[in-house]
Coordinates of C-alpha atoms in Angstrom, one line a residue:
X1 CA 60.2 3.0 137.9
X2 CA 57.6 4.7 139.8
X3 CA 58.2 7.6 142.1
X4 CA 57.8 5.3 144.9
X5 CA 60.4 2.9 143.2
X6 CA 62.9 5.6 142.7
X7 CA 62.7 6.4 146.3
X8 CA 63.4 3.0 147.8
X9 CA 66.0 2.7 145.2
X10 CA 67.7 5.9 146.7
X11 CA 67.5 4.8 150.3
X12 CA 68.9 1.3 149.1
X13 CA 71.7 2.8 147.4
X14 CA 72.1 4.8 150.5
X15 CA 72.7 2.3 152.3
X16 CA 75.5 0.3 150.0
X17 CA 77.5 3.5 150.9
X18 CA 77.3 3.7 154.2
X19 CA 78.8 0.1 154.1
X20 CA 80.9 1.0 151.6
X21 CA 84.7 0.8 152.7
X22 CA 87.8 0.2 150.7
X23 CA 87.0 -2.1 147.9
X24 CA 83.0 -2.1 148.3
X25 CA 83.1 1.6 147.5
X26 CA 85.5 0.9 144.3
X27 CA 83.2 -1.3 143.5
X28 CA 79.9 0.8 143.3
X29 CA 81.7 3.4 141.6
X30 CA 83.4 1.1 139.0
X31 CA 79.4 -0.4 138.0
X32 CA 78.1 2.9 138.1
X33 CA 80.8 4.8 135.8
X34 CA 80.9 1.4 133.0
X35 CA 77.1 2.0 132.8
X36 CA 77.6 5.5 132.4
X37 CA 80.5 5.9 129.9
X38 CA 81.3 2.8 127.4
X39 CA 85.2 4.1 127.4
X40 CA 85.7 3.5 131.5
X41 CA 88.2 1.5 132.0
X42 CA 89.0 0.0 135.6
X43 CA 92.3 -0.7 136.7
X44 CA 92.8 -3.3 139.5
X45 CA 96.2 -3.6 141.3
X46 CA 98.7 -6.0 139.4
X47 CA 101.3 -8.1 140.9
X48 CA 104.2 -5.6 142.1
X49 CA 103.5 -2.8 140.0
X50 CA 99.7 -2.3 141.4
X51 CA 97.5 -0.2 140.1
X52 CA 100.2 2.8 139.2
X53 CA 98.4 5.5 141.3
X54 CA 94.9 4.9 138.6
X55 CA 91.8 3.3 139.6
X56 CA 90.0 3.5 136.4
X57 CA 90.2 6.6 133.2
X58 CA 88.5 7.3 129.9
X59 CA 91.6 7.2 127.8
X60 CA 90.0 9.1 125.3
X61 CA 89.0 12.3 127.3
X62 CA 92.4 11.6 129.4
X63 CA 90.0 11.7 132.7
X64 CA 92.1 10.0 135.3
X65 CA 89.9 8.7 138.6
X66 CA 91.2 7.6 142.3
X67 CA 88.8 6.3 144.9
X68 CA 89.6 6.5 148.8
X69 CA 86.7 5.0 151.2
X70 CA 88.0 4.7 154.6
X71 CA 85.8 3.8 157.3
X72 CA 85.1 6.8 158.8
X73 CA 86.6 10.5 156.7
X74 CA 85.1 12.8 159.1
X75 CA 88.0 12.1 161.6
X76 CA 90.6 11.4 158.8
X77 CA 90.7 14.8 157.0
X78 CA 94.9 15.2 157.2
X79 CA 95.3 11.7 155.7
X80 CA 92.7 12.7 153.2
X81 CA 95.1 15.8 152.1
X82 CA 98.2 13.7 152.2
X83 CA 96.5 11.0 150.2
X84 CA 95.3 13.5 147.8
X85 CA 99.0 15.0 147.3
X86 CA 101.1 12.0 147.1
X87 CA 98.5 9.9 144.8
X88 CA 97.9 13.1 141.9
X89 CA 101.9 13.3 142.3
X90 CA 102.1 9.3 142.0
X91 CA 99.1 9.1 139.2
X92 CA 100.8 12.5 136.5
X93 CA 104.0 10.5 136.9
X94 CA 103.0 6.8 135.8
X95 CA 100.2 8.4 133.4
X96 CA 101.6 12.0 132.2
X97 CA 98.7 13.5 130.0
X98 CA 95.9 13.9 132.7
X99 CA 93.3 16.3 131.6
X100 CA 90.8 15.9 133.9
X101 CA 91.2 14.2 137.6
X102 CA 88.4 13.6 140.1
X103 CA 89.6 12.1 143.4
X104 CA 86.2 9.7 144.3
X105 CA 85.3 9.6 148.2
X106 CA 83.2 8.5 150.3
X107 CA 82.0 11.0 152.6
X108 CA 78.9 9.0 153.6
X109 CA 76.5 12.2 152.5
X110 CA 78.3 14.4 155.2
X111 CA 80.0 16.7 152.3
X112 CA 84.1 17.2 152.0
X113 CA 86.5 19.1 154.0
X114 CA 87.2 22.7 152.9
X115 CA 91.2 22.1 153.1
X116 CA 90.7 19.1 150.9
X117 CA 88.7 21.1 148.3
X118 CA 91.7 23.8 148.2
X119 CA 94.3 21.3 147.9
X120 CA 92.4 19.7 145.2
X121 CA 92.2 23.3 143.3
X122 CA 95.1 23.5 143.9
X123 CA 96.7 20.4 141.7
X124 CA 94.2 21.4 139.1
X125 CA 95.3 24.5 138.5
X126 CA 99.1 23.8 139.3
X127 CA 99.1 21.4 136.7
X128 CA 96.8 23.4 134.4
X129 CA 94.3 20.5 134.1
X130 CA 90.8 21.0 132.2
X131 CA 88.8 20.0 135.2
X132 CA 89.0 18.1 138.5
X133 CA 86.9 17.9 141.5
X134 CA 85.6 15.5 144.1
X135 CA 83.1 13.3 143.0
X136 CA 80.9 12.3 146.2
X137 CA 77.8 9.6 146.8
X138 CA 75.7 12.3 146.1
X139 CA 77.6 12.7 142.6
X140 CA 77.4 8.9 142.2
X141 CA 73.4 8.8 142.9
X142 CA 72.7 11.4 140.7
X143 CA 75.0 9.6 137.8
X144 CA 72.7 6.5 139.1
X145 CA 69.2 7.8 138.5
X146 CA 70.5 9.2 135.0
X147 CA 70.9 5.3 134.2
X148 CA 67.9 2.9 132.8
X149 CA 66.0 0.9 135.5
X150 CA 67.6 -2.6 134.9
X151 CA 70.6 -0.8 135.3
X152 CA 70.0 0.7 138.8
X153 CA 68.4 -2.1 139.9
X154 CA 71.6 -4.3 139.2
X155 CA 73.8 -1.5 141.0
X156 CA 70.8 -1.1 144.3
X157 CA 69.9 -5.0 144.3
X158 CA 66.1 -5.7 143.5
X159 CA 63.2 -3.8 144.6
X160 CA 60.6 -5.6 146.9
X161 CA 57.2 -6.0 144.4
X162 CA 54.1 -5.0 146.7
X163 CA 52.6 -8.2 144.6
X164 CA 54.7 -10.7 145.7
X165 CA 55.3 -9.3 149.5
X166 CA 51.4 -9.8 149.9
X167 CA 51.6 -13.8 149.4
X168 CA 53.6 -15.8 151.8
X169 CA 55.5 -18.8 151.2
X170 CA 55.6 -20.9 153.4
X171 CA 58.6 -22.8 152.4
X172 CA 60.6 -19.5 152.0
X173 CA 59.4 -18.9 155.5
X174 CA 61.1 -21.9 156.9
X175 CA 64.9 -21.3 155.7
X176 CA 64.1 -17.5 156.4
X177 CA 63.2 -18.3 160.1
X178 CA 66.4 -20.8 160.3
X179 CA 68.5 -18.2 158.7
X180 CA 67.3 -15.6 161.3
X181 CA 67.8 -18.3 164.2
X182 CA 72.1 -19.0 163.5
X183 CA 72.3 -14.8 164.2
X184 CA 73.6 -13.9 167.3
X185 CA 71.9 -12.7 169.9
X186 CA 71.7 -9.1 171.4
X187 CA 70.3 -9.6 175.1
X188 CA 67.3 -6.7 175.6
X189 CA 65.2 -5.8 178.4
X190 CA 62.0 -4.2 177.8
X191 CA 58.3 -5.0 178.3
X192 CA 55.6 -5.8 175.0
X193 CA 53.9 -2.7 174.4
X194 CA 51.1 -2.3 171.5
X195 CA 51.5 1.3 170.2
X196 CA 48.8 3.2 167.7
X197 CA 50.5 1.9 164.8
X198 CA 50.1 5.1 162.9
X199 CA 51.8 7.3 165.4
X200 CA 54.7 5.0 165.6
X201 CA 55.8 5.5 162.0
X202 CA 55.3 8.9 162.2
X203 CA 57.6 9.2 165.5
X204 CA 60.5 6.4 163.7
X205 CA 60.4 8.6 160.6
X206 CA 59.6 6.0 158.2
X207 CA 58.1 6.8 154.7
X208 CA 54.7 6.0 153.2
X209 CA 56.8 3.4 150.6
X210 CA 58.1 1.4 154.0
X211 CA 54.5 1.9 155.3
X212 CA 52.9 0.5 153.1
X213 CA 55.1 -2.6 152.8
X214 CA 55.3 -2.7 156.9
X215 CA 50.9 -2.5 156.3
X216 CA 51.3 -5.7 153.6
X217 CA 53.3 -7.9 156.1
X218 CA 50.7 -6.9 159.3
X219 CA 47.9 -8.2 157.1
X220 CA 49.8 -12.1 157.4
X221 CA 50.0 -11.6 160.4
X222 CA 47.5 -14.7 161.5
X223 CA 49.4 -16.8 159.2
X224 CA 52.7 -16.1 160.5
X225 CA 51.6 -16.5 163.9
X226 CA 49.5 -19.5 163.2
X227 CA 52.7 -21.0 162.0
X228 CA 55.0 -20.3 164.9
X229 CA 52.4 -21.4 167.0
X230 CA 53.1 -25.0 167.9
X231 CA 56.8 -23.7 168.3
X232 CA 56.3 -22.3 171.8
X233 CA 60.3 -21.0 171.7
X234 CA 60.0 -19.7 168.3
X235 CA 58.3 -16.3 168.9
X236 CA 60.4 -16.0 171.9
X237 CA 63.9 -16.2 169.9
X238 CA 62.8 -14.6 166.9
X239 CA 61.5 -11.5 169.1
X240 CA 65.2 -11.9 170.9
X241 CA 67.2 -11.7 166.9
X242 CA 64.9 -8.8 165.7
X243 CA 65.6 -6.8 168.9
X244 CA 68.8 -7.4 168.4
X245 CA 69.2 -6.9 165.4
X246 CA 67.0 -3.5 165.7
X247 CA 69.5 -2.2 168.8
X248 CA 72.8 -2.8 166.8
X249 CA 71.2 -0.5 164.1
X250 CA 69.5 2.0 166.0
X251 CA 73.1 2.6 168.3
X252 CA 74.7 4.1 165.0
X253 CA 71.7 6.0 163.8
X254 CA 71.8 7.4 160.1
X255 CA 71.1 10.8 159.2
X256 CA 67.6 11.9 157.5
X257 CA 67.7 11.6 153.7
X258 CA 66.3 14.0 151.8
X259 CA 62.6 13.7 152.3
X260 CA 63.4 13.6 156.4
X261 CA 63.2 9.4 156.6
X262 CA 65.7 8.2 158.4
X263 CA 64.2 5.2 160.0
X264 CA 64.0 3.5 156.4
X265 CA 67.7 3.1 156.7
X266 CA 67.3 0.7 159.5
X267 CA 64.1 -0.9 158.0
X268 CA 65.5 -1.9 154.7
X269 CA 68.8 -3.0 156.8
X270 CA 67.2 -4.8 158.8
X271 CA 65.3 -6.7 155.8
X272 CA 68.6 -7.1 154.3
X273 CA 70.3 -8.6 157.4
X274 CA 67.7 -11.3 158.2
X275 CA 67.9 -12.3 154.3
X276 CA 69.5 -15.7 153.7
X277 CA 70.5 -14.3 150.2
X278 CA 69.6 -11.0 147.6
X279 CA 67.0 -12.3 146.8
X280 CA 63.1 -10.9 146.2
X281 CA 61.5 -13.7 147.1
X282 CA 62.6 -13.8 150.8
X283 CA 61.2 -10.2 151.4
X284 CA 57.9 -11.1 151.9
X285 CA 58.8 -13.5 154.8
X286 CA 61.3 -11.1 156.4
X287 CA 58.7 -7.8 156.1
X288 CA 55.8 -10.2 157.7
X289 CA 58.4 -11.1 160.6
X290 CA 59.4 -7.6 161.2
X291 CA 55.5 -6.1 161.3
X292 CA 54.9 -8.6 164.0
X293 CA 57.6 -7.1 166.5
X294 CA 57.2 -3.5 165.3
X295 CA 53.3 -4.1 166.2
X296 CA 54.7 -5.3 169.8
X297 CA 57.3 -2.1 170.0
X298 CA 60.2 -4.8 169.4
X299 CA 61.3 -2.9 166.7
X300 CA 61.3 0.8 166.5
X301 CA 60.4 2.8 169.2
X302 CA 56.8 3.9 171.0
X303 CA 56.2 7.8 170.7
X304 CA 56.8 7.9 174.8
X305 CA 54.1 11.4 174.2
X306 CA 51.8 8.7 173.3
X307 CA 49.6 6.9 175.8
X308 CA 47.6 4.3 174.6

């Protein structure tokens, strides 16, 4: 992968975890860790005698993992402690020679309560284990980018090619249009404004990667409109979806990542939501779309220091 690759590949990841509740969260931890270590084992809940306090070990090391994703830990802290307590106690009883333990949450990047670390230090040394710890997304991403690039691709879902975003099919630009059409629709009230384009992805904190792909879709610009236009409704309901779309997003903002782009995480969701399947094919459509109504300040928001 290139630099660039990686990148998207981190904000894409990103943003599987911030979706990733209950069993979505098991389940990028679970690809992740049998990529990682050929001895993983999973262990899925079975019949009455569920999953005996284990979601997945290494028999051979005797490391012992349980995963808890609620939807939102920052207000959940107690229940994280009590959780903690009464699963280890639940786990050394069913499974007695635990060496290591790592209790897998999903903090969504925000970092772990200091209670939960002690209690967690706590049952380590109590029970005089090896090691034990939290292991957090940012412990999963960095396993991730250890893996080959098949391998992260098949946990991040495939990359957009700059190649085959710059053609556009027309055929793939029907079903993604009618796909985009049965969403609902967010009702917004705002006037078409045509900002300096530059400016604008400075002031939404999107990356050179996204620009470049948002710069790709702009230049089909004439063909996407050409299309639309014997539809006189079209434009009109598909500006209506994207805004919408675009307000759901921007109401439960995501921090910065690392390099300070934040507004990727609502440009790659927003690709993802208006695609009829995970698919790389559809992106080039879907980016095209989405460069019209950022162009007309649809999308994203107009640097209001800005006067054009």
């Amino acid at each position: 992968m290139t630099t660039q690759e990686k990148a998207l590949a981190r904000t894409l990841f990103k943003l599987k975890v911030h979706e990733g509740d209950g069993d979505k969260y098991e389940n990028i931890f679970t690809e992740i860790m049998n990529y990682e270590e050929p001895d993983f084992q999973q262990i899925k809940p079975w019949g009455p005698i569920g999953d005996r306090k284990n979601d997945g070990y290494i028999q051979s090391k005797e490391i012992y993992f349980q995963v808890y994703a609620p939807e939102d830990i920052r207000n959940n802290y107690p229940a994280v402690i009590t959780k903690l307590e009464t699963d280890f106690a639940g786990l050394k009883k069913q499974w007695p020679n635990v060496k290591e333990f790592y209790f897998v949450i999903n903090d969504k990047f925000h970092g772990v309560n200091p209670d939960s670390e002690k209690t967690l230090a706590n049952i380590v040394k109590t029970h005089k284990l090896t090691k034990g710890g939290f292991l957090t997304p940012k412990d999963l991403e960095n396993k991730l980018f250890k893996l080959s690039d098949d391998q992260i691709i098949a946990v991040t879902g495939f990359l957009p090619d700059t190649n085959s975003v710059s053609n556009l099919d027309f055929a793939i630009l029907t079903e993604v249009i009618a796909f985009i059409m049965k969403l609902p629709i967010v009702p917004v009230v705002g006037k078409i404004e045509f900002p300096d384009w530059d400016e604008k992805i400075k002031f939404n904190k999107l990356s050179p990667w996204t620009k470049c792909y948002l710069e790709i879709g702009a230049q089909k610009l004439g063909a996407l409109n050409q299309f639309i236009s014997n539809q006189s409704f079209l434009a009109d309901s598909l500006q209506e979806k994207l805004s919408g779309i675009y307000q759901g997003l921007k109401a439960n903002p995501p921090e910065d990542n690392e390099q300070g782009f934040s507004g990727d995480f609502i440009f790659w969701e927003m690709v993802k939501q208006c695609s009829p399947k995970n698919e790389a094919h559809f992106e080039s459509a879907i980016i095209t779309i989405i460069a019209k109504y950022f162009e007309s300040c649809d999308v994203f928001e107009k640097n209001p220091d800005i006067t054009v």
